[in-house]
Coordinates of C-alpha atoms (C1' of nucleotides) in Angstrom, one line a residue:
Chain A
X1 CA 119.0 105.8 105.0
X2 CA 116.1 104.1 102.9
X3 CA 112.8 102.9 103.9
X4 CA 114.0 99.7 103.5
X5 CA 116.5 99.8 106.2
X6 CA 114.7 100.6 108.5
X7 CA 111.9 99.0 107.8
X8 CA 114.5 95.5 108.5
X9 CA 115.6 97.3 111.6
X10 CA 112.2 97.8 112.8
X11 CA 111.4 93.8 111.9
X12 CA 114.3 92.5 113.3
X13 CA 113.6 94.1 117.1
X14 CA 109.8 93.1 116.5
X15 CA 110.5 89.9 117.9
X16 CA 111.1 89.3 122.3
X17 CA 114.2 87.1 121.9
X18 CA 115.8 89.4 119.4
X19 CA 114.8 92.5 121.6
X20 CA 116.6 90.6 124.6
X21 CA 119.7 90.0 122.7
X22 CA 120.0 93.2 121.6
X23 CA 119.1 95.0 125.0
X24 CA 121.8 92.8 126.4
X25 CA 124.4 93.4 124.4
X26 CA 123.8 97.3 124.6
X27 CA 124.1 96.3 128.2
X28 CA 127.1 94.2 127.8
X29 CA 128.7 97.6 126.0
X30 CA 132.0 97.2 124.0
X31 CA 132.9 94.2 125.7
X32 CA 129.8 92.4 123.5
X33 CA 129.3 88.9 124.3
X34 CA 130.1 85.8 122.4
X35 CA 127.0 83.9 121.0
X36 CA 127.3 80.8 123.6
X37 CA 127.1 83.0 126.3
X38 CA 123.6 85.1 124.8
X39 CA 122.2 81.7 124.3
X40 CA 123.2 80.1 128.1
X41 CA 121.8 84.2 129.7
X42 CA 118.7 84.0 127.5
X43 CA 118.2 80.4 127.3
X44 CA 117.6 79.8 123.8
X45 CA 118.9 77.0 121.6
X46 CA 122.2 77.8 119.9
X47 CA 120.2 77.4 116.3
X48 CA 117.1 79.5 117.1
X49 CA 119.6 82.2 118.7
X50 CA 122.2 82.1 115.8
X51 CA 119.2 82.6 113.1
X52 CA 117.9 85.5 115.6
X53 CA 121.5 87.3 115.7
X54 CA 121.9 86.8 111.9
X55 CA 118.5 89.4 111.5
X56 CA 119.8 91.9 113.5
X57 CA 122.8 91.4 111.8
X58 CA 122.0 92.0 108.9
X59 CA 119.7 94.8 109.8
X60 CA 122.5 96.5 111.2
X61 CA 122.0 96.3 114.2
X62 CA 125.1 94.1 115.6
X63 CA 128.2 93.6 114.7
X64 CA 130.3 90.7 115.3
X65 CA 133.7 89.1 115.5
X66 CA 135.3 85.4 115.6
X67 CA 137.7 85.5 118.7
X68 CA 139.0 81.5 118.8
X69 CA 136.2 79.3 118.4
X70 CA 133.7 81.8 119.6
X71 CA 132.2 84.1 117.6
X72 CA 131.5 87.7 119.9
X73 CA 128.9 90.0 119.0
X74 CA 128.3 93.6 119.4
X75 CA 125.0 96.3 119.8
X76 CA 126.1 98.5 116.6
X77 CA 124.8 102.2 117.9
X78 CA 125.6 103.4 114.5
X79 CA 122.9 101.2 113.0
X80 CA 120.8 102.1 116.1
X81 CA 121.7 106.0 115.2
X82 CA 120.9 105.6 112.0
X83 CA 117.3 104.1 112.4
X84 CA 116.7 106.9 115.0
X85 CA 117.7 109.5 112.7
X86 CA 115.6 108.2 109.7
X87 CA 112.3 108.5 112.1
X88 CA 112.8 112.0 113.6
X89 CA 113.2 113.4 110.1
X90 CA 112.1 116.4 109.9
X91 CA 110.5 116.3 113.1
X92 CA 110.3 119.1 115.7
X93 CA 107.9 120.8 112.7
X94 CA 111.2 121.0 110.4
X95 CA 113.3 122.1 112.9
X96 CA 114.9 118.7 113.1
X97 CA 118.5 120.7 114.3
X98 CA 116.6 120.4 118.0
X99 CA 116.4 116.4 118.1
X100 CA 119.6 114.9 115.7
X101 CA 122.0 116.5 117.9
X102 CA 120.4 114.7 121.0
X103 CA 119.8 111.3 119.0
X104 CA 123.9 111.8 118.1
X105 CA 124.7 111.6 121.8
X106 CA 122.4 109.0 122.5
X107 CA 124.5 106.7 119.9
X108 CA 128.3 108.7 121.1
X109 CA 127.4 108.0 124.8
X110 CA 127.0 104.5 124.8
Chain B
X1 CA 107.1 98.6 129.9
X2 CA 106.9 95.1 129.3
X3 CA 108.5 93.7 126.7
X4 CA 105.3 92.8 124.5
X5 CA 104.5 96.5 124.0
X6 CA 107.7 96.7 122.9
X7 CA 107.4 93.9 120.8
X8 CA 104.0 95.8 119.3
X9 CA 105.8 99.1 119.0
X10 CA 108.5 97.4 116.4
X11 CA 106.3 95.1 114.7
X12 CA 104.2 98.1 114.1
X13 CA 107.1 100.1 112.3
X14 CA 108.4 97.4 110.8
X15 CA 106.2 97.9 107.3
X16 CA 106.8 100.7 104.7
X17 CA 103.5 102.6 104.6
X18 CA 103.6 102.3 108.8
X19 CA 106.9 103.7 108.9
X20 CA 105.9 106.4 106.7
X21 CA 102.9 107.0 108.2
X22 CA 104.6 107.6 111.3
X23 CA 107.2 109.9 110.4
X24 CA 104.4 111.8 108.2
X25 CA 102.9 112.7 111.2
X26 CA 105.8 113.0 113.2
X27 CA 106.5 115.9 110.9
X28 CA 102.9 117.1 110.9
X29 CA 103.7 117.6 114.5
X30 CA 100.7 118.7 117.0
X31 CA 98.6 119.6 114.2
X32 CA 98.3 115.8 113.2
X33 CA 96.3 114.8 109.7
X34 CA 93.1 113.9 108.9
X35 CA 93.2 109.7 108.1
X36 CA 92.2 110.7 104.3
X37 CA 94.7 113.2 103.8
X38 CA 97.3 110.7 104.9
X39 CA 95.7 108.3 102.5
X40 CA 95.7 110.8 99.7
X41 CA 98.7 111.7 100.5
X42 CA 100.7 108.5 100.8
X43 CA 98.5 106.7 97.8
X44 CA 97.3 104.0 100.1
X45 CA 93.6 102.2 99.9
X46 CA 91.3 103.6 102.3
X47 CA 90.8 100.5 104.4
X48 CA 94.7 99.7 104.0
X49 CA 95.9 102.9 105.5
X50 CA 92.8 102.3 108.6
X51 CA 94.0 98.9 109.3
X52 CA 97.6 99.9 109.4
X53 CA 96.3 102.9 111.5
X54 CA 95.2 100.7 113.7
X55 CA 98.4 98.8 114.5
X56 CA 100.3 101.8 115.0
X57 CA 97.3 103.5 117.4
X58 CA 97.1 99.8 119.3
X59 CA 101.0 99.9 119.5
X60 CA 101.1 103.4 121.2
X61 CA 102.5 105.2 118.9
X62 CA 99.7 107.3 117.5
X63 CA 97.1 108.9 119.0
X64 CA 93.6 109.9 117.4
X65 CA 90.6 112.1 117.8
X66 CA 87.4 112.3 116.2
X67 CA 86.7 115.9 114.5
X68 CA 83.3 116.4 112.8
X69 CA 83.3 113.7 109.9
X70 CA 87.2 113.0 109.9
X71 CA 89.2 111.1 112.5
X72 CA 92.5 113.3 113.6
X73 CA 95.6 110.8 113.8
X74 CA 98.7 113.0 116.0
X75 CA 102.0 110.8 116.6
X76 CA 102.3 109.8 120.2
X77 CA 105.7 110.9 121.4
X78 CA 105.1 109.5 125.0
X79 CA 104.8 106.3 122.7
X80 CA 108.4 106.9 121.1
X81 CA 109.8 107.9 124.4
X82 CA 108.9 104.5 126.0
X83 CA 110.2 102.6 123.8
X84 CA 113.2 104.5 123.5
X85 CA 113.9 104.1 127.1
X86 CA 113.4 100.2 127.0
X87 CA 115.6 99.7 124.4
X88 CA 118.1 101.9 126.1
X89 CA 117.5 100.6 130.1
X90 CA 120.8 100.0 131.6
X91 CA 122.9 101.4 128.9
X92 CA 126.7 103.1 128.8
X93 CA 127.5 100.2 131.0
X94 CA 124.9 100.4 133.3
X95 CA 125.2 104.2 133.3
X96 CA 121.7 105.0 131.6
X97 CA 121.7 108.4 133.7
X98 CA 123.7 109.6 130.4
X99 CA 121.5 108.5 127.9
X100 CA 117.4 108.5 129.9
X101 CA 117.8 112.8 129.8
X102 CA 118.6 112.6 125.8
X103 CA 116.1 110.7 124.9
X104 CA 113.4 112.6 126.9
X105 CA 114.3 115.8 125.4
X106 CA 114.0 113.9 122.1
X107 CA 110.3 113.8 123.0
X108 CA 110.0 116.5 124.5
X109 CA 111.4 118.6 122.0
X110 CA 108.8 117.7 118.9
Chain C
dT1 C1' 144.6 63.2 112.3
dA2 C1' 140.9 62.6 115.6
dT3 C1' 138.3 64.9 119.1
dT4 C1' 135.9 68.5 121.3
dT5 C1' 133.6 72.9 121.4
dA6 C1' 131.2 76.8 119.0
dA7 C1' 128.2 78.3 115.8
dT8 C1' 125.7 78.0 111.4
dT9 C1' 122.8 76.0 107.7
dC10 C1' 119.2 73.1 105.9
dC11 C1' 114.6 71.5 106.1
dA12 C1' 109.8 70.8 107.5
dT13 C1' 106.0 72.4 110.1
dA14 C1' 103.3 75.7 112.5
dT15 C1' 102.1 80.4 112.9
dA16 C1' 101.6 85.2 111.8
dT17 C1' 101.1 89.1 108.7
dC18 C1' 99.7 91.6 104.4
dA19 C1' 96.7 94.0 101.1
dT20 C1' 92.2 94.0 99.3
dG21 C1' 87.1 93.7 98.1
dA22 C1' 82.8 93.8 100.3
dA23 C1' 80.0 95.2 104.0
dA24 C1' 79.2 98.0 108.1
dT25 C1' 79.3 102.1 111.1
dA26 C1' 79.4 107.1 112.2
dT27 C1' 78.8 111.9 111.2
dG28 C1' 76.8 116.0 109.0
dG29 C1' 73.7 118.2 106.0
dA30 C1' 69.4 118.6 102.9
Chain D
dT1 C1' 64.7 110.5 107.2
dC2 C1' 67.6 110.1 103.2
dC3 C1' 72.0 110.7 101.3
dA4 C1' 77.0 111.6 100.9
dT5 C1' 81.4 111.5 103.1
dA6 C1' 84.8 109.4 106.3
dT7 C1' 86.5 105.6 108.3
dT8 C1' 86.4 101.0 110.1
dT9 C1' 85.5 95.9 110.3
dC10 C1' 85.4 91.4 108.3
dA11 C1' 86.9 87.4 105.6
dT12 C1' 90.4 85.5 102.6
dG13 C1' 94.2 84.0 99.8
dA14 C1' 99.1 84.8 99.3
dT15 C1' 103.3 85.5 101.5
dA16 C1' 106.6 85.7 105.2
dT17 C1' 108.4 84.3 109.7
dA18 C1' 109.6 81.3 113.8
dT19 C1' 111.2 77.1 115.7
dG20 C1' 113.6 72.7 116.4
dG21 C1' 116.0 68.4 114.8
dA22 C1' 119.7 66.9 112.1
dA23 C1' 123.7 67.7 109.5
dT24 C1' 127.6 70.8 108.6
dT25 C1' 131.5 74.1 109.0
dA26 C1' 135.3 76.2 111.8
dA27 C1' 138.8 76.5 115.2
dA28 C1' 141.6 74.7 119.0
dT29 C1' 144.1 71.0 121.1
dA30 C1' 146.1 66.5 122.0

DNA sequence: TATTTAATTCCATATATCATGAAATATGGA
DNA sequence: TCCATATTTCATGATATATGGAATTAAATA
């Protein structure tokens, strides 16, 4: 992963709303939540909350889906993997094998 | 933790030069840097690298100490942890007990 | 095809953030 | 005290981001 990655991951949760839609749909699990239903829970206007889930979006951090005439979106814990693994590089004095094997069953678990 | 620390913690990784500050020390370990070798070492301005510094230390994520004429910067991993654990509250479907022990042996372990 | 529901895009305004030069502060040594 | 080194603080112009109203696209249904 490149600076630049995570750099938009960082930005995109270094916002409250967009840290509440994420935490929820992590909470929500596989099941994710279509973008109606985010906006009703966290009260936000459909157009503030769709340019919110576009960021994380496209900061990897979500995925989504059109199911009818909703759109459902999902926590991506590859993206959230990723981003992890990219900031404990090399960590643990070099010795990274101690912390990405922990960081991969955060991201497998959930 | 209240969501604007983690709001703080985000926006503070959220730029190149703080992301890579972060993980320099990260992998610096307990040892931490000097602020002027991680300005000589990353290429940054003096008073650039001390302002960005200064959101990271104000966003918990660093830690500092005065030694003699230079100022010790360490990576705070209680910092990481917390953050870590807010993004992660109520995860695996409400089941965080998998995930909470991961992610303070991440900190732990470094 | 017309209507309703769901979500996005466009645009304008307000707000926040960034890097930098210049000046200030703190420490250690002559 | 005077000077050099290490770091921070301040002010600023340039750039980026957030939000909400209005218009638009997309899908389902009658």
């Amino acid at each position: 992963m490149e600076l630049n990655k995570a750099v938009a991951a960082f930005a995109a949760l270094s916002q409250p709303t967009r840290i509440d839609i994420f935490r929820l749909l992590i909470k929500s699990g596989p099941e994710g939540m279509a973008a109606g239903s985010i906006a009703a829970v966290l009260d936000v206007k459909q157009n503030t909350l769709s340019a919110n889930l576009s960021v994380l979006l496209h900061a990897g951090l979500v995925k989504n889906q059109r199911q009818g005439r909703s759109i459902r979106y999902y926590a991506d814990m590859d993206g959230l993997r990723n981003i992890l693994s990219f900031l404990m590089q090399d960590c643990c004095g070099g010795q990274s094998a101690i912390c990405q094997p922990l960081i991969d069953e955060i991201a497998n678990a959930c």
